[in-house]
mmCIF file of C-alpha atoms in Angstrom:
data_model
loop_
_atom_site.group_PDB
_atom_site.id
_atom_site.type_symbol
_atom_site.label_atom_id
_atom_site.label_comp_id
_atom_site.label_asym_id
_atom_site.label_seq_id
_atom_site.Cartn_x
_atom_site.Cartn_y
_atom_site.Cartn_z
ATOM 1 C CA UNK A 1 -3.786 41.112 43.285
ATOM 2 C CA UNK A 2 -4.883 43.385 40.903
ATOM 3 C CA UNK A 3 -8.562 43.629 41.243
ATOM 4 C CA UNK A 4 -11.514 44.964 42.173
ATOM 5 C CA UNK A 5 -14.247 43.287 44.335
ATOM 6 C CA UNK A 6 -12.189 39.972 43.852
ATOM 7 C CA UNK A 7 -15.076 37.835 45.625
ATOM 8 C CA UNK A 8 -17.265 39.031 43.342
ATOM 9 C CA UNK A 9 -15.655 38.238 40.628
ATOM 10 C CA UNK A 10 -14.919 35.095 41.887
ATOM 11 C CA UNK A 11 -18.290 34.191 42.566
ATOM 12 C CA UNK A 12 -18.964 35.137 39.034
ATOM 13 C CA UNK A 13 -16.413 32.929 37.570
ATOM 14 C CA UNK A 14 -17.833 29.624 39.303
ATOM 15 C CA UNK A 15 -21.653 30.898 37.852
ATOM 16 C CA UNK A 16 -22.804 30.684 34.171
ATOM 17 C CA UNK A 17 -25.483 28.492 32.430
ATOM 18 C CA UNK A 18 -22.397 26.506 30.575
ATOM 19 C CA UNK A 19 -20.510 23.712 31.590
ATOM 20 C CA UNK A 20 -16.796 25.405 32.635
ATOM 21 C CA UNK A 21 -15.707 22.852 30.314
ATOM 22 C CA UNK A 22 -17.605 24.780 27.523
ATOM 23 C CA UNK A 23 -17.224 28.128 28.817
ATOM 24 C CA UNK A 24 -13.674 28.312 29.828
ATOM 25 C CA UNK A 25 -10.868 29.120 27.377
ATOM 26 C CA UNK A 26 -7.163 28.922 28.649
ATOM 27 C CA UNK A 27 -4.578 30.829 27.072
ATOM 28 C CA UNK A 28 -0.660 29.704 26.748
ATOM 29 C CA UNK A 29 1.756 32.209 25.755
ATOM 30 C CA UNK A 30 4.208 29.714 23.765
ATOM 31 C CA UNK A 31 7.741 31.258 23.534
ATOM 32 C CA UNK A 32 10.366 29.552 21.368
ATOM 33 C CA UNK A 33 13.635 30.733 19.349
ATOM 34 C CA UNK A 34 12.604 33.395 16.877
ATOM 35 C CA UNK A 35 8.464 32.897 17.698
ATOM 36 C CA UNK A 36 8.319 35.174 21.023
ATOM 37 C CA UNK A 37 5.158 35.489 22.975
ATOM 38 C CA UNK A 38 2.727 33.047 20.945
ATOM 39 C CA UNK A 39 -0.506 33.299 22.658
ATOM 40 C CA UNK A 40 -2.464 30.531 21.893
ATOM 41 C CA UNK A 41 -6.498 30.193 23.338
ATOM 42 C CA UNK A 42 -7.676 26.224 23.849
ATOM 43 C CA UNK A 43 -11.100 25.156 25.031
ATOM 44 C CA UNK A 44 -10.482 22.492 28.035
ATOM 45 C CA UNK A 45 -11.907 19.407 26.197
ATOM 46 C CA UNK A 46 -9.116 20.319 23.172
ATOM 47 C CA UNK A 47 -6.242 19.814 26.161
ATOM 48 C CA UNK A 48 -8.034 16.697 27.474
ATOM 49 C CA UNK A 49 -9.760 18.156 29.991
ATOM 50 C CA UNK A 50 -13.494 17.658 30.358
ATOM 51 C CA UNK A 51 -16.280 17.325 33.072
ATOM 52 C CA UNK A 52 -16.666 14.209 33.869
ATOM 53 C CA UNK A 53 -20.585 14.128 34.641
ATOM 54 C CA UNK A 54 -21.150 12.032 38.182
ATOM 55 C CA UNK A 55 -17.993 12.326 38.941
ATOM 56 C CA UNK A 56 -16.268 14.767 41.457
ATOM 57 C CA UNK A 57 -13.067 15.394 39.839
ATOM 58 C CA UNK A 58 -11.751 14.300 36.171
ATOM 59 C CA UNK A 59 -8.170 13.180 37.400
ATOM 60 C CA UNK A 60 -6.712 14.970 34.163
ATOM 61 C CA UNK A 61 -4.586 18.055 34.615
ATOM 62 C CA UNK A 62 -3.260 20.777 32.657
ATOM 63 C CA UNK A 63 0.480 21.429 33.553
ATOM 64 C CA UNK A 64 2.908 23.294 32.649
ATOM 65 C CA UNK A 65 6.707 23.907 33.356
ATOM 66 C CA UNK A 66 9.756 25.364 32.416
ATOM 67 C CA UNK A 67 13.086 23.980 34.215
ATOM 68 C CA UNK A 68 16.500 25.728 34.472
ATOM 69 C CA UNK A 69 18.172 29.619 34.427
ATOM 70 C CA UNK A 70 16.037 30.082 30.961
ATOM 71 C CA UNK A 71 12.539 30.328 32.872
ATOM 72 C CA UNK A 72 11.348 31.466 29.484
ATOM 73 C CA UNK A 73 12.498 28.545 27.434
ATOM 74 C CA UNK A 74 9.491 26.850 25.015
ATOM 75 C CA UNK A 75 6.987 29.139 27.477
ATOM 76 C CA UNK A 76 6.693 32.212 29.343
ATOM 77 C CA UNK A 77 5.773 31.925 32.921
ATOM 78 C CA UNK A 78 2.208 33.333 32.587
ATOM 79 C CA UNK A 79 -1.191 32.324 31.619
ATOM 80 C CA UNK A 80 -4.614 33.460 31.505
ATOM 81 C CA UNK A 81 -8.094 31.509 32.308
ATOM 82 C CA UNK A 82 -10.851 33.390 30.471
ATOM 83 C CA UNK A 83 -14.458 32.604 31.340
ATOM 84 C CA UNK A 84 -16.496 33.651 27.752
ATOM 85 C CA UNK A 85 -19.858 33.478 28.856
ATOM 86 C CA UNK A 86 -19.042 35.883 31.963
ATOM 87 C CA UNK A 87 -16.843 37.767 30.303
ATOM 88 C CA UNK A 88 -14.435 37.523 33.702
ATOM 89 C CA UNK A 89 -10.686 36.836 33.077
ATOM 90 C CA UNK A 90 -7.689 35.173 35.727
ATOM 91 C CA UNK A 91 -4.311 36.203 34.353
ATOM 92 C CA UNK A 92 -0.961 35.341 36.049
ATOM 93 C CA UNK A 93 2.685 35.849 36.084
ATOM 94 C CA UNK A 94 5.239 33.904 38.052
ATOM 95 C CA UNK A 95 8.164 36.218 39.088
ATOM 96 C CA UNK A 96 11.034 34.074 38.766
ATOM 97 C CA UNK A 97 14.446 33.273 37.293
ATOM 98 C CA UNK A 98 14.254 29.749 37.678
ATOM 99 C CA UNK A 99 12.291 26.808 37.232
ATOM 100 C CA UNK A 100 8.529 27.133 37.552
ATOM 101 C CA UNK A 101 5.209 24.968 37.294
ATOM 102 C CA UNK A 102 1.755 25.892 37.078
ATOM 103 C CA UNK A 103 -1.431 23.871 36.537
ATOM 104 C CA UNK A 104 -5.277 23.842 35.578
ATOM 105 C CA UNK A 105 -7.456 21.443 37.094
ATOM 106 C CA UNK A 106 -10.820 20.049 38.671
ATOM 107 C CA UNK A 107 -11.104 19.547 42.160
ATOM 108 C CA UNK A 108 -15.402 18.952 43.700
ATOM 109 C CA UNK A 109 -17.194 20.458 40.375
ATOM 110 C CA UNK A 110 -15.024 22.897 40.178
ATOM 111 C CA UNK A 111 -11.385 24.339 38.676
ATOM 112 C CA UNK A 112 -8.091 25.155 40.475
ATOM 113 C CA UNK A 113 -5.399 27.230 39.392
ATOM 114 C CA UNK A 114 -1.750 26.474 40.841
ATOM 115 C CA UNK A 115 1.429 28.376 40.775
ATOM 116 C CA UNK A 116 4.608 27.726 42.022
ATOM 117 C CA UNK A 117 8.320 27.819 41.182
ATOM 118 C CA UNK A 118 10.323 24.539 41.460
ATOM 119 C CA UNK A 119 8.530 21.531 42.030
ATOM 120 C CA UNK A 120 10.143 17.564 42.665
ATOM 121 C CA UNK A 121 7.881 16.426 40.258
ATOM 122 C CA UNK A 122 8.547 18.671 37.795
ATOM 123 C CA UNK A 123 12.133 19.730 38.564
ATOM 124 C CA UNK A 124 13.083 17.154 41.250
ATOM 125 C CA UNK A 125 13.734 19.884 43.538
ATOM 126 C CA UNK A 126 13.441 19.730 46.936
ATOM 127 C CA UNK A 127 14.635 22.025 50.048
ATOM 128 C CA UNK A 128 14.919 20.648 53.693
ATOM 129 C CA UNK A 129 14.212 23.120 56.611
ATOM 130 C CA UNK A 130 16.233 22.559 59.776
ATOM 131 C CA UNK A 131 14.284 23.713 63.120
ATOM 132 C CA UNK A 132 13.305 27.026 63.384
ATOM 133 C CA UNK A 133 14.115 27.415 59.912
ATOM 134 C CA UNK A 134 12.258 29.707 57.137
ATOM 135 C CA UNK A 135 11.700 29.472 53.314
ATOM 136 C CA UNK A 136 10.539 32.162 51.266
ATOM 137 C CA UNK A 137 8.403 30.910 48.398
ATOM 138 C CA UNK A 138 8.215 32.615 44.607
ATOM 139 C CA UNK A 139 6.097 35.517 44.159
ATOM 140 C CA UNK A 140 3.486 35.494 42.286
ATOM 141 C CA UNK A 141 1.104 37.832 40.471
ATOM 142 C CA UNK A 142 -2.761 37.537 39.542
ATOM 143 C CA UNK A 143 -5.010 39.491 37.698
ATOM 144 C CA UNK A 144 -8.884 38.987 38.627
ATOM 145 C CA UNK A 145 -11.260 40.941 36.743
ATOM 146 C CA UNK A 146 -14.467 41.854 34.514
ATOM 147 C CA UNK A 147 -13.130 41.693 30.689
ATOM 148 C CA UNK A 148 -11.354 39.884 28.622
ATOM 149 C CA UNK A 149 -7.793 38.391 27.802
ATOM 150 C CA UNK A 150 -6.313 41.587 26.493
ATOM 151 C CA UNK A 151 -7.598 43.824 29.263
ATOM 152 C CA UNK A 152 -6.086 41.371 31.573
ATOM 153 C CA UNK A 153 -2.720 41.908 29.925
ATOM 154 C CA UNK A 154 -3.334 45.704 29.693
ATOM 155 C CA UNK A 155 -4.041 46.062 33.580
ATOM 156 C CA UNK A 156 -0.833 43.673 33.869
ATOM 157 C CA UNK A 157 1.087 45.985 32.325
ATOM 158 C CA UNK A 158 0.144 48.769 34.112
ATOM 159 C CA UNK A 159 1.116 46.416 37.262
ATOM 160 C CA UNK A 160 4.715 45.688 35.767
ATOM 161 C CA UNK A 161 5.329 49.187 35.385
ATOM 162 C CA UNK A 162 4.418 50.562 38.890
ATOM 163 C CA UNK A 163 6.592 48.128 40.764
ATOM 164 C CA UNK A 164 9.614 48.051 38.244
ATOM 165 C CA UNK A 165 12.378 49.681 40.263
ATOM 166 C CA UNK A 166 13.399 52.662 38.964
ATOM 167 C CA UNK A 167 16.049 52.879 36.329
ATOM 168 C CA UNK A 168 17.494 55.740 33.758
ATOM 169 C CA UNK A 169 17.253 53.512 31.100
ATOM 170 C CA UNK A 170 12.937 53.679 31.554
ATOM 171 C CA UNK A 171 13.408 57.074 30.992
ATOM 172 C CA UNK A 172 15.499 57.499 27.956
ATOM 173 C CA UNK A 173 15.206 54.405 26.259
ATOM 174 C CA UNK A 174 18.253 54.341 23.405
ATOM 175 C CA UNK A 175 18.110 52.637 20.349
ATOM 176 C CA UNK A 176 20.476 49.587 20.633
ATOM 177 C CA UNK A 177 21.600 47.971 17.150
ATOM 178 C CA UNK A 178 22.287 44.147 17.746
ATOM 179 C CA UNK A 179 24.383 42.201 14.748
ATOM 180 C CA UNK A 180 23.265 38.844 14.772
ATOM 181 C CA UNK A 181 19.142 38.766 14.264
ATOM 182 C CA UNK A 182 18.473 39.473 10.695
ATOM 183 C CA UNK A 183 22.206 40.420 10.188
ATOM 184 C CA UNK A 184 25.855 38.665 10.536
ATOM 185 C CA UNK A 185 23.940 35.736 12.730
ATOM 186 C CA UNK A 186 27.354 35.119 14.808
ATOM 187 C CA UNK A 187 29.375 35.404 12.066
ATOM 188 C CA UNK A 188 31.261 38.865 12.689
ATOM 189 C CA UNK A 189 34.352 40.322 11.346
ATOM 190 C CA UNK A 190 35.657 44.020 10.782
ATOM 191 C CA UNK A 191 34.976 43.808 7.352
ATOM 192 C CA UNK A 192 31.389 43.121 7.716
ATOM 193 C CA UNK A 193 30.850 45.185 11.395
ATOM 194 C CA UNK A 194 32.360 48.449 9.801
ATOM 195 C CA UNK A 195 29.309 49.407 7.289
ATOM 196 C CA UNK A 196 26.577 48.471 9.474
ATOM 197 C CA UNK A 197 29.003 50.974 12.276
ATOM 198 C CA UNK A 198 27.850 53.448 9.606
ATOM 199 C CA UNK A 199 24.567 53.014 8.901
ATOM 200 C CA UNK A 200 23.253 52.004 12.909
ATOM 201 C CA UNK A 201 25.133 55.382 13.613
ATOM 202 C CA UNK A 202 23.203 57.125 10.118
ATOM 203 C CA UNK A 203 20.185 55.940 11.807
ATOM 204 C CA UNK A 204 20.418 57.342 15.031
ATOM 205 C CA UNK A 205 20.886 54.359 17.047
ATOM 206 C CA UNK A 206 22.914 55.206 20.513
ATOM 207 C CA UNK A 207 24.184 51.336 20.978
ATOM 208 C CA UNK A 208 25.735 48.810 18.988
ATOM 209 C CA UNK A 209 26.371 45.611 20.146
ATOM 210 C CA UNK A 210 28.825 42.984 18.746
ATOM 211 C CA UNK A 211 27.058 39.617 18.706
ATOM 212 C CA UNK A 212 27.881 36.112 19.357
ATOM 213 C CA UNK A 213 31.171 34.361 17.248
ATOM 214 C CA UNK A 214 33.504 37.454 17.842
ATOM 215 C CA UNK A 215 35.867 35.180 19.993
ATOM 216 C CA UNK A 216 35.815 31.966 17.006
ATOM 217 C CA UNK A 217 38.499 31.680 14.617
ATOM 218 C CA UNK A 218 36.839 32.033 10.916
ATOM 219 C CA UNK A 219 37.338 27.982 10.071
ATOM 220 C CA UNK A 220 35.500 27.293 13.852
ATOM 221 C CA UNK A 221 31.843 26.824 14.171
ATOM 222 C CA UNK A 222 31.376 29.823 17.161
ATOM 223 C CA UNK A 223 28.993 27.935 19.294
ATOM 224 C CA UNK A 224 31.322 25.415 20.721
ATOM 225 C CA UNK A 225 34.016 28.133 21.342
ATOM 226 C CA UNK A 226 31.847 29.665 24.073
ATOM 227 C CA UNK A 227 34.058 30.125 27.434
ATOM 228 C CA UNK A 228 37.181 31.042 25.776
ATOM 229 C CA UNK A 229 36.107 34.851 25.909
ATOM 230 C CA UNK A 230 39.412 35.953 23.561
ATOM 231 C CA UNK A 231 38.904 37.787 20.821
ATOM 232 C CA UNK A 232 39.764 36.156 17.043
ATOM 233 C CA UNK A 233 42.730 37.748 15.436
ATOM 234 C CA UNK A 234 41.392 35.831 11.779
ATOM 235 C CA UNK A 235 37.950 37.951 12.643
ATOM 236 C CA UNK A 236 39.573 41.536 13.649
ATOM 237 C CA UNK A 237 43.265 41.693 11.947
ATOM 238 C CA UNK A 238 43.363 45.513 13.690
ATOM 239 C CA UNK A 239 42.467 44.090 16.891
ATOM 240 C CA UNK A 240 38.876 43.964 18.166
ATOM 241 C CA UNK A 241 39.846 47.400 20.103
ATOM 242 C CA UNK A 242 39.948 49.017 17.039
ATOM 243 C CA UNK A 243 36.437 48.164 16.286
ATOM 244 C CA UNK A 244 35.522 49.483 19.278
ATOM 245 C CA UNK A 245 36.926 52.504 18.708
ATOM 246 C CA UNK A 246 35.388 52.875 15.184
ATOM 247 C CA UNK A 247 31.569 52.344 17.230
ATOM 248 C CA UNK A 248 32.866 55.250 19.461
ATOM 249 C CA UNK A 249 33.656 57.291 17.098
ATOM 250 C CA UNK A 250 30.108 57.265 15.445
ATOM 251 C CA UNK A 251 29.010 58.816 18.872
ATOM 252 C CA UNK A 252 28.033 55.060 19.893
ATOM 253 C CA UNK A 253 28.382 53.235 22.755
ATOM 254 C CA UNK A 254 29.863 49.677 22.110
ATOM 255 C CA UNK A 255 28.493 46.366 23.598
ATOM 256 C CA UNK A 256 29.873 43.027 23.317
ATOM 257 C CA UNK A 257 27.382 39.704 23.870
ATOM 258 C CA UNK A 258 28.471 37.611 26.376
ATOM 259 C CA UNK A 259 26.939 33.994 27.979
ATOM 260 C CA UNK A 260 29.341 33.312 30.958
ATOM 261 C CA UNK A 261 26.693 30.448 32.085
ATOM 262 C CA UNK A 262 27.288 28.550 29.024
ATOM 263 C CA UNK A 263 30.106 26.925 28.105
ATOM 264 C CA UNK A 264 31.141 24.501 24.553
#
C-alpha cells in the first residue's frame, strides 16, 4: 500500500453528506489497438449501479476482466475509485501476465473493491491443492490517499519506479525506430526499409526494428504467415542479412519483431 494513515482515509471514504452513489466516480482505463490508455470517469448510476434505498445491497456489480497472455487486451489491469466530495482517491494495479478480474460493488450500505487474477467465472480457471499443498495468489497494488485521480497515478508512478528491478536500459533509454506504426504497416521490403535506414539513423535514433510481414512473400497477406519465421526472398532480393548490415552500418542496432505465441 501506498499510503498514509490508510484508516483514516478509509474512514473518510465511507463519510460524506452524498449518497456514494452520487459522490463516487470510477475510472476505467480502456486500452484498445491504436487508442492506448483511455481513461474514462463514470458516475455509478451511469454503469447501473445505484443505492437501492431499504435495501442492504443492490445485487448489481461492476466487473471487469481481461482473459489470456494479452492481460492488456480492450483494458489495462488498473482502476481508480475517486470519492469527489472527499476529495480521497483508491487506485489499483494488478501485477500480472495473465488473466485478471476486478469488481465494484455494494455489500451492507456500503462498496467493495475486488481484485484478483484468474477467476472460473470469468476465465473458467480453477487450481486444485493436494494436502499440504500451497498457492501463491497475484499481487496486487493499491493506492489510498487524500487527492484526486491524477495524484493517485502520480504516487503510482513513483511506486512502479522504486520496485522496477534494475536495468541499463532505465538508465540510457535509446531511441528505437519501429517500421510498421505510421510507416510500412507490415508491409516491408529493402526498397522501402533502406531510406527510412537513413533518415532513423539522420535522426539520431540508436535502434531500428524491422516490423511484422518481413517473413511473407509480396502476393501473401503477412498475418497468416506467422510461424514460418523465414525470411521472403520477393521482400529482400540481397538477402535480409544485407539489410541488417545496412542498419549496422548507420551505427544502429537492428531488431527484428517477432510473435512466437501466435501462429496463422
Amino acid at each position: 500500500l501506498w499510503s498514509r494513515g490508510l484508516g483514516d482515509v478509509y474512514k473518510r471514504q465511507k463519510e460524506g453528506g452524498e449518497p456514494w452513489d452520487q459522490k463516487m466516480r470510477l475510472h476505467v482505463p480502456h486500452n484498445s489497438w491504436l487508442g492506448e490508455a483511455q481513461w474514462r470517469a463514470y458516475r455509478l448510476p451511469e454503469l447501473g449501479l445505484s443505492k437501492v434505498h431499504g435495501q442492504c445491497l443492490s445485487m448489481k456489480r461492476l466487473s471487469y476482466s481481461v482473459q489470456g497472455t494479452w492481460s492488456s487486451n480492450g483494458l489495462l489491469p488498473m482502476g481508480g475509485l475517486e470519492n469527489t466530495e472527499t476529495n480521497t482517491t483508491w487506485l489499483w494495479q494488478i501485477e500480472h501476465n495473465g488473466s485478471w478480474q476486478w469488481e465494484v460493488s455494494d455489500l451492507a450500505g456500503h462498496l467493495y473493491l475486488q481484485l484478483s487474477g484468474p477467476t472460473f467465472r470469468e476465465s473458467h480457471w480453477t487450481h486444485n491443492l493436494a494436502p499440504g499443498g500451497h498457492f501463491k495468489s497475484v499481487p496486487v497494488s493499491v493506492c489510498a490517499m487524500e487527492g484526486d485521480v491524477y495524484e493517485a497515478v502520480r504516487q503510482m508512478i513513483r511506486y512502479r519506479r522504486r520496485v522496477r528491478r534494475p536495468n541499463p536500459d532505465n538508465e540510457t533509454l535509446p531511441v528505437i525506430f519501429n517500421d510498421f506504426m505510421n510507416c510500412l504497416e507490415g508491409d516491408p521490403t529493402e526498397e522501402k526499409l533502406l531510406p527510412l535506414i537513413d533518415t532513423a539513423s539522420e535522426l539520431g535514433c540508436e535502434y531500428f526494428v524491422i516490423d511484422a510481414g518481413w517473413y511473407a512473400e509480396l502476393d501473401e497477406v503477412w498475418w497468416p504467415t506467422i510461424g514460418l519465421w523465414e525470411p521472403s526472398a520477393s521482400r529482400f532480393p540481397g538477402g535480409l542479412g544485407q539489410v541488417m548490415q545496412a542498419i549496422r552500418s548507420k551505427g544502429m542496432t537492428p531488431g527484428l519483431w517477432l510473435e512466437l505465441e501466435g501462429m496463422g
